[in-house]
């Protein structure tokens, strides 16, 4: 019998945690300026799950709605780490920050999106599909 994979995503200080059961729907890297600003890095990595896969949460998340109103970000009010977010246009998916998983078995990104904003020295791994904007 196969065991269900369980992974935990935590903020930098450990106060906000989310436990996710099962494999993710997709892992995607994104070079958009919003991800760059949100992460403080040249690109972000999002691990997509169904909301029902989030089996537990500890700590209290604060939320942020960007001016465009397209996503609700849930972050730790103590350390400021964004842990997960919910896109307004897709109510059956949540994104979890790839960097919040201390798990080397997490699948690698399957695509790189918004490469029109990619810094020239950021290179996708060989064979990973790239999209200048949002994929269709």
Short mmCIF file of the N, C-alpha and C atoms (twelve columns), coordinates in Angstrom:
data_MODEL
# 
_entry.id   MODEL 
# 
loop_
_atom_site.group_PDB 
_atom_site.id 
_atom_site.type_symbol 
_atom_site.label_atom_id 
_atom_site.label_alt_id 
_atom_site.label_comp_id 
_atom_site.label_asym_id 
_atom_site.label_seq_id 
_atom_site.Cartn_x 
_atom_site.Cartn_y 
_atom_site.Cartn_z 
_atom_site.pdbx_PDB_model_num 
ATOM 1   N N  . UNK A 1   0.833   -1.173 0.000   1 
ATOM 2   C CA . UNK A 1   0.000   0.000  0.000   1 
ATOM 3   C C  . UNK A 1   0.886   1.247  0.000   1 
ATOM 4   N N  . UNK A 2   0.564   2.210  -0.849  1 
ATOM 5   C CA . UNK A 2   1.343   3.443  -0.951  1 
ATOM 6   C C  . UNK A 2   0.897   4.443  0.098   1 
ATOM 7   N N  . UNK A 3   1.882   5.052  0.755   1 
ATOM 8   C CA . UNK A 3   1.575   6.106  1.706   1 
ATOM 9   C C  . UNK A 3   1.408   7.418  0.966   1 
ATOM 10  N N  . UNK A 4   0.504   8.252  1.459   1 
ATOM 11  C CA . UNK A 4   0.318   9.571  0.881   1 
ATOM 12  C C  . UNK A 4   1.480   10.456 1.333   1 
ATOM 13  N N  . UNK A 5   2.103   11.117 0.392   1 
ATOM 14  C CA . UNK A 5   3.193   12.040 0.702   1 
ATOM 15  C C  . UNK A 5   2.611   13.243 1.433   1 
ATOM 16  N N  . UNK A 6   3.239   13.620 2.529   1 
ATOM 17  C CA . UNK A 6   2.841   14.811 3.274   1 
ATOM 18  C C  . UNK A 6   4.038   15.735 3.362   1 
ATOM 19  N N  . UNK A 7   3.822   17.009 3.037   1 
ATOM 20  C CA . UNK A 7   4.886   18.000 3.112   1 
ATOM 21  C C  . UNK A 7   4.417   19.169 3.962   1 
ATOM 22  N N  . UNK A 8   5.367   19.818 4.630   1 
ATOM 23  C CA . UNK A 8   5.020   20.975 5.449   1 
ATOM 24  C C  . UNK A 8   5.734   22.210 4.898   1 
ATOM 25  N N  . UNK A 9   4.957   23.267 4.741   1 
ATOM 26  C CA . UNK A 9   5.497   24.562 4.333   1 
ATOM 27  C C  . UNK A 9   5.453   25.474 5.549   1 
ATOM 28  N N  . UNK A 10  6.552   26.154 5.836   1 
ATOM 29  C CA . UNK A 10  6.600   27.032 7.002   1 
ATOM 30  C C  . UNK A 10  7.198   28.377 6.620   1 
ATOM 31  N N  . UNK A 11  6.831   29.378 7.394   1 
ATOM 32  C CA . UNK A 11  7.422   30.705 7.226   1 
ATOM 33  C C  . UNK A 11  8.829   30.699 7.811   1 
ATOM 34  N N  . UNK A 12  9.527   31.817 7.718   1 
ATOM 35  C CA . UNK A 12  10.911  31.905 8.188   1 
ATOM 36  C C  . UNK A 12  11.027  31.695 9.693   1 
ATOM 37  N N  . UNK A 13  10.056  32.192 10.471  1 
ATOM 38  C CA . UNK A 13  10.160  32.059 11.928  1 
ATOM 39  C C  . UNK A 13  9.487   30.792 12.456  1 
ATOM 40  N N  . UNK A 14  8.725   30.105 11.615  1 
ATOM 41  C CA . UNK A 14  8.077   28.860 12.013  1 
ATOM 42  C C  . UNK A 14  6.701   29.024 12.643  1 
ATOM 43  N N  . UNK A 15  6.218   30.251 12.800  1 
ATOM 44  C CA . UNK A 15  4.906   30.462 13.415  1 
ATOM 45  C C  . UNK A 15  3.745   30.052 12.511  1 
ATOM 46  N N  . UNK A 16  3.889   30.212 11.192  1 
ATOM 47  C CA . UNK A 16  2.820   29.881 10.254  1 
ATOM 48  C C  . UNK A 16  3.226   28.647 9.469   1 
ATOM 49  N N  . UNK A 17  2.383   27.616 9.529   1 
ATOM 50  C CA . UNK A 17  2.683   26.340 8.882   1 
ATOM 51  C C  . UNK A 17  1.453   25.835 8.135   1 
ATOM 52  N N  . UNK A 18  1.707   25.167 7.043   1 
ATOM 53  C CA . UNK A 18  0.645   24.506 6.295   1 
ATOM 54  C C  . UNK A 18  1.119   23.099 5.958   1 
ATOM 55  N N  . UNK A 19  0.279   22.117 6.204   1 
ATOM 56  C CA . UNK A 19  0.596   20.730 5.872   1 
ATOM 57  C C  . UNK A 19  -0.209  20.360 4.635   1 
ATOM 58  N N  . UNK A 20  0.475   19.795 3.648   1 
ATOM 59  C CA . UNK A 20  -0.150  19.461 2.376   1 
ATOM 60  C C  . UNK A 20  -0.003  17.977 2.111   1 
ATOM 61  N N  . UNK A 21  -1.104  17.342 1.768   1 
ATOM 62  C CA . UNK A 21  -1.124  15.898 1.543   1 
ATOM 63  C C  . UNK A 21  -1.196  15.597 0.050   1 
ATOM 64  N N  . UNK A 22  -0.392  14.654 -0.379  1 
ATOM 65  C CA . UNK A 22  -0.403  14.242 -1.772  1 
ATOM 66  C C  . UNK A 22  0.584   15.042 -2.610  1 
ATOM 67  N N  . UNK A 23  0.717   14.623 -3.835  1 
ATOM 68  C CA . UNK A 23  1.632   15.303 -4.750  1 
ATOM 69  C C  . UNK A 23  0.986   16.587 -5.268  1 
ATOM 70  N N  . UNK A 24  1.806   17.590 -5.572  1 
ATOM 71  C CA . UNK A 24  1.257   18.832 -6.116  1 
ATOM 72  C C  . UNK A 24  0.709   18.632 -7.525  1 
ATOM 73  N N  . UNK A 25  -0.189  19.544 -7.913  1 
ATOM 74  C CA . UNK A 25  -0.704  19.541 -9.284  1 
ATOM 75  C C  . UNK A 25  0.385   19.933 -10.272 1 
ATOM 76  N N  . UNK A 26  1.189   20.930 -9.859  1 
ATOM 77  C CA . UNK A 26  2.245   21.448 -10.717 1 
ATOM 78  C C  . UNK A 26  3.207   22.272 -9.875  1 
ATOM 79  N N  . UNK A 27  4.430   22.346 -10.341 1 
ATOM 80  C CA . UNK A 27  5.424   23.253 -9.768  1 
ATOM 81  C C  . UNK A 27  5.857   24.170 -10.906 1 
ATOM 82  N N  . UNK A 28  5.785   25.478 -10.657 1 
ATOM 83  C CA . UNK A 28  6.046   26.453 -11.700 1 
ATOM 84  C C  . UNK A 28  6.971   27.546 -11.183 1 
ATOM 85  N N  . UNK A 29  7.930   27.949 -11.992 1 
ATOM 86  C CA . UNK A 29  8.742   29.113 -11.640 1 
ATOM 87  C C  . UNK A 29  8.219   30.300 -12.438 1 
ATOM 88  N N  . UNK A 30  8.294   31.484 -11.823 1 
ATOM 89  C CA . UNK A 30  7.699   32.675 -12.428 1 
ATOM 90  C C  . UNK A 30  8.655   33.851 -12.308 1 
ATOM 91  N N  . UNK A 31  8.858   34.541 -13.408 1 
ATOM 92  C CA . UNK A 31  9.769   35.685 -13.450 1 
ATOM 93  C C  . UNK A 31  9.034   37.023 -13.439 1 
ATOM 94  N N  . UNK A 32  7.728   37.042 -13.173 1 
ATOM 95  C CA . UNK A 32  6.987   38.306 -13.197 1 
ATOM 96  C C  . UNK A 32  7.500   39.239 -12.100 1 
ATOM 97  N N  . UNK A 33  7.295   40.513 -12.285 1 
ATOM 98  C CA . UNK A 33  7.800   41.486 -11.315 1 
ATOM 99  C C  . UNK A 33  7.104   41.350 -9.968  1 
ATOM 100 N N  . UNK A 34  5.847   40.899 -9.940  1 
ATOM 101 C CA . UNK A 34  5.162   40.706 -8.656  1 
ATOM 102 C C  . UNK A 34  5.838   39.589 -7.856  1 
ATOM 103 N N  . UNK A 35  6.184   38.486 -8.510  1 
ATOM 104 C CA . UNK A 35  6.895   37.405 -7.806  1 
ATOM 105 C C  . UNK A 35  8.283   37.862 -7.373  1 
ATOM 106 N N  . UNK A 36  8.949   38.656 -8.207  1 
ATOM 107 C CA . UNK A 36  10.267  39.159 -7.823  1 
ATOM 108 C C  . UNK A 36  10.155  40.008 -6.555  1 
ATOM 109 N N  . UNK A 37  9.166   40.879 -6.505  1 
ATOM 110 C CA . UNK A 37  9.015   41.736 -5.323  1 
ATOM 111 C C  . UNK A 37  8.538   40.948 -4.106  1 
ATOM 112 N N  . UNK A 38  7.648   39.978 -4.329  1 
ATOM 113 C CA . UNK A 38  7.119   39.183 -3.220  1 
ATOM 114 C C  . UNK A 38  8.209   38.357 -2.558  1 
ATOM 115 N N  . UNK A 39  9.114   37.800 -3.364  1 
ATOM 116 C CA . UNK A 39  10.138  36.905 -2.831  1 
ATOM 117 C C  . UNK A 39  11.449  37.611 -2.508  1 
ATOM 118 N N  . UNK A 40  11.687  38.750 -3.136  1 
ATOM 119 C CA . UNK A 40  12.992  39.387 -2.997  1 
ATOM 120 C C  . UNK A 40  14.060  38.667 -3.805  1 
ATOM 121 N N  . UNK A 41  13.633  37.822 -4.722  1 
ATOM 122 C CA . UNK A 41  14.539  37.039 -5.568  1 
ATOM 123 C C  . UNK A 41  14.241  37.354 -7.038  1 
ATOM 124 N N  . UNK A 42  15.026  36.809 -7.938  1 
ATOM 125 C CA . UNK A 42  14.838  37.082 -9.361  1 
ATOM 126 C C  . UNK A 42  13.674  36.324 -9.974  1 
ATOM 127 N N  . UNK A 43  13.155  35.324 -9.268  1 
ATOM 128 C CA . UNK A 43  11.954  34.605 -9.697  1 
ATOM 129 C C  . UNK A 43  11.377  33.893 -8.484  1 
ATOM 130 N N  . UNK A 44  10.115  33.535 -8.587  1 
ATOM 131 C CA . UNK A 44  9.464   32.773 -7.529  1 
ATOM 132 C C  . UNK A 44  9.167   31.366 -7.999  1 
ATOM 133 N N  . UNK A 45  8.971   30.468 -7.053  1 
ATOM 134 C CA . UNK A 45  8.558   29.101 -7.363  1 
ATOM 135 C C  . UNK A 45  7.251   28.853 -6.622  1 
ATOM 136 N N  . UNK A 46  6.241   28.448 -7.372  1 
ATOM 137 C CA . UNK A 46  4.928   28.158 -6.795  1 
ATOM 138 C C  . UNK A 46  4.629   26.680 -6.943  1 
ATOM 139 N N  . UNK A 47  4.186   26.078 -5.846  1 
ATOM 140 C CA . UNK A 47  3.777   24.678 -5.840  1 
ATOM 141 C C  . UNK A 47  2.263   24.690 -5.727  1 
ATOM 142 N N  . UNK A 48  1.581   24.204 -6.758  1 
ATOM 143 C CA . UNK A 48  0.120   24.264 -6.812  1 
ATOM 144 C C  . UNK A 48  -0.516  23.002 -6.250  1 
ATOM 145 N N  . UNK A 49  -1.521  23.206 -5.411  1 
ATOM 146 C CA . UNK A 49  -2.307  22.134 -4.809  1 
ATOM 147 C C  . UNK A 49  -3.792  22.475 -4.910  1 
ATOM 148 N N  . UNK A 50  -4.625  21.491 -4.691  1 
ATOM 149 C CA . UNK A 50  -6.058  21.721 -4.488  1 
ATOM 150 C C  . UNK A 50  -6.239  22.150 -3.035  1 
ATOM 151 N N  . UNK A 51  -7.171  23.049 -2.735  1 
ATOM 152 C CA . UNK A 51  -7.380  23.475 -1.344  1 
ATOM 153 C C  . UNK A 51  -7.622  22.309 -0.385  1 
ATOM 154 N N  . UNK A 52  -8.288  21.267 -0.848  1 
ATOM 155 C CA . UNK A 52  -8.573  20.127 0.033   1 
ATOM 156 C C  . UNK A 52  -7.307  19.364 0.430   1 
ATOM 157 N N  . UNK A 53  -6.189  19.612 -0.277  1 
ATOM 158 C CA . UNK A 53  -4.927  18.965 0.067   1 
ATOM 159 C C  . UNK A 53  -4.232  19.634 1.251   1 
ATOM 160 N N  . UNK A 54  -4.662  20.848 1.619   1 
ATOM 161 C CA . UNK A 54  -4.107  21.507 2.796   1 
ATOM 162 C C  . UNK A 54  -4.839  20.919 3.987   1 
ATOM 163 N N  . UNK A 55  -4.174  19.995 4.671   1 
ATOM 164 C CA . UNK A 55  -4.835  19.237 5.732   1 
ATOM 165 C C  . UNK A 55  -4.752  19.893 7.095   1 
ATOM 166 N N  . UNK A 56  -3.823  20.814 7.265   1 
ATOM 167 C CA . UNK A 56  -3.689  21.471 8.569   1 
ATOM 168 C C  . UNK A 56  -3.000  22.806 8.385   1 
ATOM 169 N N  . UNK A 57  -3.292  23.693 9.304   1 
ATOM 170 C CA . UNK A 57  -2.637  24.989 9.330   1 
ATOM 171 C C  . UNK A 57  -2.432  25.352 10.788  1 
ATOM 172 N N  . UNK A 58  -1.253  25.836 11.126  1 
ATOM 173 C CA . UNK A 58  -1.043  26.337 12.479  1 
ATOM 174 C C  . UNK A 58  -0.513  27.751 12.377  1 
ATOM 175 N N  . UNK A 59  -0.841  28.555 13.358  1 
ATOM 176 C CA . UNK A 59  -0.500  29.963 13.338  1 
ATOM 177 C C  . UNK A 59  -1.636  30.747 12.706  1 
ATOM 178 N N  . UNK A 60  -1.544  32.034 12.776  1 
ATOM 179 C CA . UNK A 60  -2.568  32.901 12.207  1 
ATOM 180 C C  . UNK A 60  -1.967  33.664 11.046  1 
ATOM 181 N N  . UNK A 61  -2.565  33.520 9.886   1 
ATOM 182 C CA . UNK A 61  -2.072  34.198 8.694   1 
ATOM 183 C C  . UNK A 61  -2.705  35.577 8.584   1 
ATOM 184 N N  . UNK A 62  -1.903  36.537 8.184   1 
ATOM 185 C CA . UNK A 62  -2.416  37.831 7.756   1 
ATOM 186 C C  . UNK A 62  -2.598  37.729 6.247   1 
ATOM 187 N N  . UNK A 63  -3.391  38.618 5.680   1 
ATOM 188 C CA . UNK A 63  -3.619  38.563 4.234   1 
ATOM 189 C C  . UNK A 63  -3.277  39.894 3.581   1 
ATOM 190 N N  . UNK A 64  -2.937  39.793 2.315   1 
ATOM 191 C CA . UNK A 64  -2.638  40.965 1.496   1 
ATOM 192 C C  . UNK A 64  -3.322  40.790 0.157   1 
ATOM 193 N N  . UNK A 65  -4.026  41.825 -0.282  1 
ATOM 194 C CA . UNK A 65  -4.661  41.852 -1.605  1 
ATOM 195 C C  . UNK A 65  -3.963  42.939 -2.423  1 
ATOM 196 N N  . UNK A 66  -3.209  42.564 -3.457  1 
ATOM 197 C CA . UNK A 66  -2.560  43.586 -4.286  1 
ATOM 198 C C  . UNK A 66  -3.607  44.495 -4.932  1 
ATOM 199 N N  . UNK A 67  -3.199  45.667 -5.368  1 
ATOM 200 C CA . UNK A 67  -4.157  46.596 -5.984  1 
ATOM 201 C C  . UNK A 67  -4.950  46.001 -7.144  1 
ATOM 202 N N  . UNK A 68  -4.342  45.060 -7.897  1 
ATOM 203 C CA . UNK A 68  -5.097  44.461 -9.006  1 
ATOM 204 C C  . UNK A 68  -6.142  43.471 -8.514  1 
ATOM 205 N N  . UNK A 69  -6.089  43.091 -7.232  1 
ATOM 206 C CA . UNK A 69  -7.111  42.234 -6.633  1 
ATOM 207 C C  . UNK A 69  -7.168  40.827 -7.166  1 
ATOM 208 N N  . UNK A 70  -6.118  40.355 -7.860  1 
ATOM 209 C CA . UNK A 70  -6.196  39.050 -8.506  1 
ATOM 210 C C  . UNK A 70  -5.860  37.878 -7.592  1 
ATOM 211 N N  . UNK A 71  -5.247  38.135 -6.450  1 
ATOM 212 C CA . UNK A 71  -4.775  37.066 -5.581  1 
ATOM 213 C C  . UNK A 71  -4.849  37.519 -4.133  1 
ATOM 214 N N  . UNK A 72  -5.142  36.584 -3.238  1 
ATOM 215 C CA . UNK A 72  -5.064  36.849 -1.806  1 
ATOM 216 C C  . UNK A 72  -3.851  36.107 -1.270  1 
ATOM 217 N N  . UNK A 73  -2.889  36.847 -0.752  1 
ATOM 218 C CA . UNK A 73  -1.671  36.268 -0.196  1 
ATOM 219 C C  . UNK A 73  -1.839  36.085 1.307   1 
ATOM 220 N N  . UNK A 74  -1.433  34.924 1.807   1 
ATOM 221 C CA . UNK A 74  -1.480  34.616 3.240   1 
ATOM 222 C C  . UNK A 74  -0.032  34.566 3.723   1 
ATOM 223 N N  . UNK A 75  0.286   35.421 4.700   1 
ATOM 224 C CA . UNK A 75  1.660   35.535 5.146   1 
ATOM 225 C C  . UNK A 75  1.725   35.593 6.666   1 
ATOM 226 N N  . UNK A 76  2.907   35.369 7.188   1 
ATOM 227 C CA . UNK A 76  3.124   35.409 8.631   1 
ATOM 228 C C  . UNK A 76  3.235   36.862 9.088   1 
ATOM 229 N N  . UNK A 77  2.409   37.282 10.035  1 
ATOM 230 C CA . UNK A 77  2.488   38.662 10.497  1 
ATOM 231 C C  . UNK A 77  3.743   38.950 11.327  1 
ATOM 232 N N  . UNK A 78  4.403   37.907 11.788  1 
ATOM 233 C CA . UNK A 78  5.612   38.095 12.604  1 
ATOM 234 C C  . UNK A 78  6.853   38.307 11.738  1 
ATOM 235 N N  . UNK A 79  7.087   37.392 10.767  1 
ATOM 236 C CA . UNK A 79  8.309   37.487 9.966   1 
ATOM 237 C C  . UNK A 79  8.064   38.005 8.548   1 
ATOM 238 N N  . UNK A 80  6.808   38.023 8.099   1 
ATOM 239 C CA . UNK A 80  6.472   38.558 6.783   1 
ATOM 240 C C  . UNK A 80  6.547   37.578 5.636   1 
ATOM 241 N N  . UNK A 81  6.909   36.323 5.870   1 
ATOM 242 C CA . UNK A 81  7.009   35.340 4.786   1 
ATOM 243 C C  . UNK A 81  5.645   35.018 4.200   1 
ATOM 244 N N  . UNK A 82  5.518   35.114 2.874   1 
ATOM 245 C CA . UNK A 82  4.317   34.625 2.192   1 
ATOM 246 C C  . UNK A 82  4.411   33.111 2.155   1 
ATOM 247 N N  . UNK A 83  3.370   32.426 2.628   1 
ATOM 248 C CA . UNK A 83  3.399   30.964 2.642   1 
ATOM 249 C C  . UNK A 83  2.480   30.399 1.565   1 
ATOM 250 N N  . UNK A 84  1.263   30.923 1.424   1 
ATOM 251 C CA . UNK A 84  0.379   30.455 0.359   1 
ATOM 252 C C  . UNK A 84  -0.485  31.599 -0.133  1 
ATOM 253 N N  . UNK A 85  -1.117  31.377 -1.305  1 
ATOM 254 C CA . UNK A 85  -1.983  32.384 -1.903  1 
ATOM 255 C C  . UNK A 85  -3.073  31.708 -2.696  1 
ATOM 256 N N  . UNK A 86  -4.144  32.442 -2.885  1 
ATOM 257 C CA . UNK A 86  -5.313  31.933 -3.599  1 
ATOM 258 C C  . UNK A 86  -5.608  32.881 -4.752  1 
ATOM 259 N N  . UNK A 87  -5.486  32.400 -5.991  1 
ATOM 260 C CA . UNK A 87  -5.852  33.250 -7.130  1 
ATOM 261 C C  . UNK A 87  -7.368  33.423 -7.184  1 
ATOM 262 N N  . UNK A 88  -7.819  34.654 -7.342  1 
ATOM 263 C CA . UNK A 88  -9.259  34.941 -7.367  1 
ATOM 264 C C  . UNK A 88  -9.955  34.270 -8.548  1 
ATOM 265 N N  . UNK A 89  -9.266  34.133 -9.669  1 
ATOM 266 C CA . UNK A 89  -9.890  33.571 -10.874 1 
ATOM 267 C C  . UNK A 89  -9.977  32.047 -10.850 1 
ATOM 268 N N  . UNK A 90  -9.310  31.398 -9.899  1 
ATOM 269 C CA . UNK A 90  -9.341  29.935 -9.797  1 
ATOM 270 C C  . UNK A 90  -9.602  29.553 -8.351  1 
ATOM 271 N N  . UNK A 91  -10.841 29.214 -8.027  1 
ATOM 272 C CA . UNK A 91  -11.166 28.917 -6.632  1 
ATOM 273 C C  . UNK A 91  -10.829 27.489 -6.216  1 
ATOM 274 N N  . UNK A 92  -10.323 26.667 -7.149  1 
ATOM 275 C CA . UNK A 92  -10.005 25.289 -6.802  1 
ATOM 276 C C  . UNK A 92  -8.500  25.012 -6.850  1 
ATOM 277 N N  . UNK A 93  -7.705  26.046 -6.598  1 
ATOM 278 C CA . UNK A 93  -6.255  25.868 -6.572  1 
ATOM 279 C C  . UNK A 93  -5.660  26.862 -5.575  1 
ATOM 280 N N  . UNK A 94  -4.611  26.422 -4.899  1 
ATOM 281 C CA . UNK A 94  -3.832  27.329 -4.056  1 
ATOM 282 C C  . UNK A 94  -2.377  27.201 -4.472  1 
ATOM 283 N N  . UNK A 95  -1.653  28.283 -4.321  1 
ATOM 284 C CA . UNK A 95  -0.223  28.277 -4.580  1 
ATOM 285 C C  . UNK A 95  0.513   28.326 -3.257  1 
ATOM 286 N N  . UNK A 96  1.549   27.548 -3.124  1 
ATOM 287 C CA . UNK A 96  2.366   27.532 -1.914  1 
ATOM 288 C C  . UNK A 96  3.792   27.884 -2.334  1 
ATOM 289 N N  . UNK A 97  4.434   28.742 -1.560  1 
ATOM 290 C CA . UNK A 97  5.792   29.175 -1.893  1 
ATOM 291 C C  . UNK A 97  6.756   27.994 -1.838  1 
ATOM 292 N N  . UNK A 98  7.417   27.726 -2.947  1 
ATOM 293 C CA . UNK A 98  8.354   26.608 -3.007  1 
ATOM 294 C C  . UNK A 98  9.451   26.694 -1.966  1 
ATOM 295 N N  . UNK A 99  9.910   27.904 -1.672  1 
ATOM 296 C CA . UNK A 99  10.967  28.084 -0.699  1 
ATOM 297 C C  . UNK A 99  10.548  27.806 0.734   1 
ATOM 298 N N  . UNK A 100 9.248   27.681 0.980   1 
ATOM 299 C CA . UNK A 100 8.755   27.386 2.338   1 
ATOM 300 C C  . UNK A 100 8.804   25.899 2.650   1 
ATOM 301 N N  . UNK A 101 9.136   25.072 1.666   1 
ATOM 302 C CA . UNK A 101 9.294   23.638 1.886   1 
ATOM 303 C C  . UNK A 101 10.768  23.337 2.118   1 
ATOM 304 N N  . UNK A 102 11.101  22.738 3.221   1 
ATOM 305 C CA . UNK A 102 12.473  22.270 3.451   1 
ATOM 306 C C  . UNK A 102 12.475  20.783 3.119   1 
ATOM 307 N N  . UNK A 103 12.243  20.484 1.857   1 
ATOM 308 C CA . UNK A 103 12.027  19.113 1.418   1 
ATOM 309 C C  . UNK A 103 12.678  18.935 0.059   1 
ATOM 310 N N  . UNK A 104 13.794  18.237 0.027   1 
ATOM 311 C CA . UNK A 104 14.504  18.051 -1.238  1 
ATOM 312 C C  . UNK A 104 13.799  17.089 -2.187  1 
ATOM 313 N N  . UNK A 105 12.729  16.422 -1.726  1 
ATOM 314 C CA . UNK A 105 11.979  15.537 -2.624  1 
ATOM 315 C C  . UNK A 105 10.894  16.292 -3.387  1 
ATOM 316 N N  . UNK A 106 10.747  17.585 -3.124  1 
ATOM 317 C CA . UNK A 106 9.761   18.385 -3.850  1 
ATOM 318 C C  . UNK A 106 10.102  18.353 -5.336  1 
ATOM 319 N N  . UNK A 107 9.121   18.094 -6.196  1 
ATOM 320 C CA . UNK A 107 9.419   18.051 -7.635  1 
ATOM 321 C C  . UNK A 107 9.979   19.379 -8.143  1 
ATOM 322 N N  . UNK A 108 10.819  19.300 -9.154  1 
ATOM 323 C CA . UNK A 108 11.400  20.488 -9.783  1 
ATOM 324 C C  . UNK A 108 10.328  21.232 -10.576 1 
ATOM 325 N N  . UNK A 109 10.537  22.527 -10.813 1 
ATOM 326 C CA . UNK A 109 9.582   23.262 -11.649 1 
ATOM 327 C C  . UNK A 109 9.431   22.615 -13.023 1 
ATOM 328 N N  . UNK A 110 8.185   22.588 -13.481 1 
ATOM 329 C CA . UNK A 110 7.853   21.974 -14.767 1 
ATOM 330 C C  . UNK A 110 7.760   23.003 -15.884 1 
ATOM 331 N N  . UNK A 111 7.845   24.291 -15.517 1 
ATOM 332 C CA . UNK A 111 7.772   25.355 -16.512 1 
ATOM 333 C C  . UNK A 111 8.322   26.640 -15.890 1 
ATOM 334 N N  . UNK A 112 8.637   27.607 -16.766 1 
ATOM 335 C CA . UNK A 112 9.008   28.946 -16.320 1 
ATOM 336 C C  . UNK A 112 8.117   29.922 -17.081 1 
ATOM 337 N N  . UNK A 113 7.395   30.756 -16.329 1 
ATOM 338 C CA . UNK A 113 6.437   31.680 -16.934 1 
ATOM 339 C C  . UNK A 113 6.885   33.125 -16.746 1 
ATOM 340 N N  . UNK A 114 6.275   34.003 -17.516 1 
ATOM 341 C CA . UNK A 114 6.561   35.439 -17.511 1 
ATOM 342 C C  . UNK A 114 8.049   35.724 -17.727 1 
ATOM 343 N N  . UNK A 115 8.616   34.999 -18.695 1 
ATOM 344 C CA . UNK A 115 10.039  35.180 -18.978 1 
ATOM 345 C C  . UNK A 115 10.346  36.529 -19.643 1 
ATOM 346 N N  . UNK A 116 9.319   37.261 -20.069 1 
ATOM 347 C CA . UNK A 116 9.580   38.601 -20.605 1 
ATOM 348 C C  . UNK A 116 10.185  39.512 -19.526 1 
ATOM 349 N N  . UNK A 117 10.038  39.140 -18.250 1 
ATOM 350 C CA . UNK A 117 10.609  39.899 -17.138 1 
ATOM 351 C C  . UNK A 117 11.842  39.204 -16.535 1 
ATOM 352 N N  . UNK A 118 12.294  38.144 -17.182 1 
ATOM 353 C CA . UNK A 118 13.415  37.357 -16.663 1 
ATOM 354 C C  . UNK A 118 14.712  38.156 -16.756 1 
ATOM 355 N N  . UNK A 119 15.484  38.143 -15.682 1 
ATOM 356 C CA . UNK A 119 16.809  38.759 -15.716 1 
ATOM 357 C C  . UNK A 119 17.677  37.917 -16.648 1 
ATOM 358 N N  . UNK A 120 18.555  38.530 -17.429 1 
ATOM 359 C CA . UNK A 120 19.276  37.794 -18.467 1 
ATOM 360 C C  . UNK A 120 20.155  36.664 -17.954 1 
ATOM 361 N N  . UNK A 121 20.552  36.696 -16.693 1 
ATOM 362 C CA . UNK A 121 21.420  35.639 -16.155 1 
ATOM 363 C C  . UNK A 121 20.633  34.521 -15.487 1 
ATOM 364 N N  . UNK A 122 19.305  34.618 -15.447 1 
ATOM 365 C CA . UNK A 122 18.465  33.537 -14.932 1 
ATOM 366 C C  . UNK A 122 18.169  32.605 -16.100 1 
ATOM 367 N N  . UNK A 123 18.536  31.359 -15.952 1 
ATOM 368 C CA . UNK A 123 18.354  30.378 -17.028 1 
ATOM 369 C C  . UNK A 123 17.474  29.232 -16.543 1 
ATOM 370 N N  . UNK A 124 16.462  28.884 -17.309 1 
ATOM 371 C CA . UNK A 124 15.678  27.704 -16.934 1 
ATOM 372 C C  . UNK A 124 16.507  26.443 -17.154 1 
ATOM 373 N N  . UNK A 125 16.227  25.394 -16.384 1 
ATOM 374 C CA . UNK A 125 16.934  24.129 -16.625 1 
ATOM 375 C C  . UNK A 125 16.654  23.623 -18.045 1 
ATOM 376 N N  . UNK A 126 17.587  22.892 -18.625 1 
ATOM 377 C CA . UNK A 126 17.384  22.350 -19.973 1 
ATOM 378 C C  . UNK A 126 16.082  21.542 -20.057 1 
ATOM 379 N N  . UNK A 127 15.343  21.789 -21.123 1 
ATOM 380 C CA . UNK A 127 14.117  21.035 -21.370 1 
ATOM 381 C C  . UNK A 127 12.876  21.575 -20.682 1 
ATOM 382 N N  . UNK A 128 13.014  22.576 -19.807 1 
ATOM 383 C CA . UNK A 128 11.843  23.136 -19.119 1 
ATOM 384 C C  . UNK A 128 11.170  24.140 -20.067 1 
ATOM 385 N N  . UNK A 129 9.887   23.955 -20.371 1 
ATOM 386 C CA . UNK A 129 9.188   24.891 -21.253 1 
ATOM 387 C C  . UNK A 129 9.134   26.291 -20.643 1 
ATOM 388 N N  . UNK A 130 9.266   27.304 -21.498 1 
ATOM 389 C CA . UNK A 130 9.188   28.686 -21.054 1 
ATOM 390 C C  . UNK A 130 8.040   29.384 -21.779 1 
ATOM 391 N N  . UNK A 131 7.477   30.397 -21.093 1 
ATOM 392 C CA . UNK A 131 6.375   31.173 -21.643 1 
ATOM 393 C C  . UNK A 131 6.665   32.640 -21.370 1 
ATOM 394 N N  . UNK A 132 6.544   33.498 -22.401 1 
ATOM 395 C CA . UNK A 132 6.823   34.916 -22.205 1 
ATOM 396 C C  . UNK A 132 5.822   35.567 -21.271 1 
ATOM 397 N N  . UNK A 133 4.622   35.050 -21.205 1 
ATOM 398 C CA . UNK A 133 3.574   35.546 -20.319 1 
ATOM 399 C C  . UNK A 133 2.968   34.376 -19.575 1 
ATOM 400 N N  . UNK A 134 1.652   34.483 -19.348 1 
ATOM 401 C CA . UNK A 134 0.934   33.379 -18.705 1 
ATOM 402 C C  . UNK A 134 0.685   32.278 -19.744 1 
ATOM 403 N N  . UNK A 135 0.851   31.016 -19.358 1 
ATOM 404 C CA . UNK A 135 0.577   29.937 -20.323 1 
ATOM 405 C C  . UNK A 135 -0.921  29.858 -20.616 1 
ATOM 406 N N  . UNK A 136 -1.232  29.384 -21.813 1 
ATOM 407 C CA . UNK A 136 -2.655  29.250 -22.204 1 
ATOM 408 C C  . UNK A 136 -3.346  28.164 -21.432 1 
# 
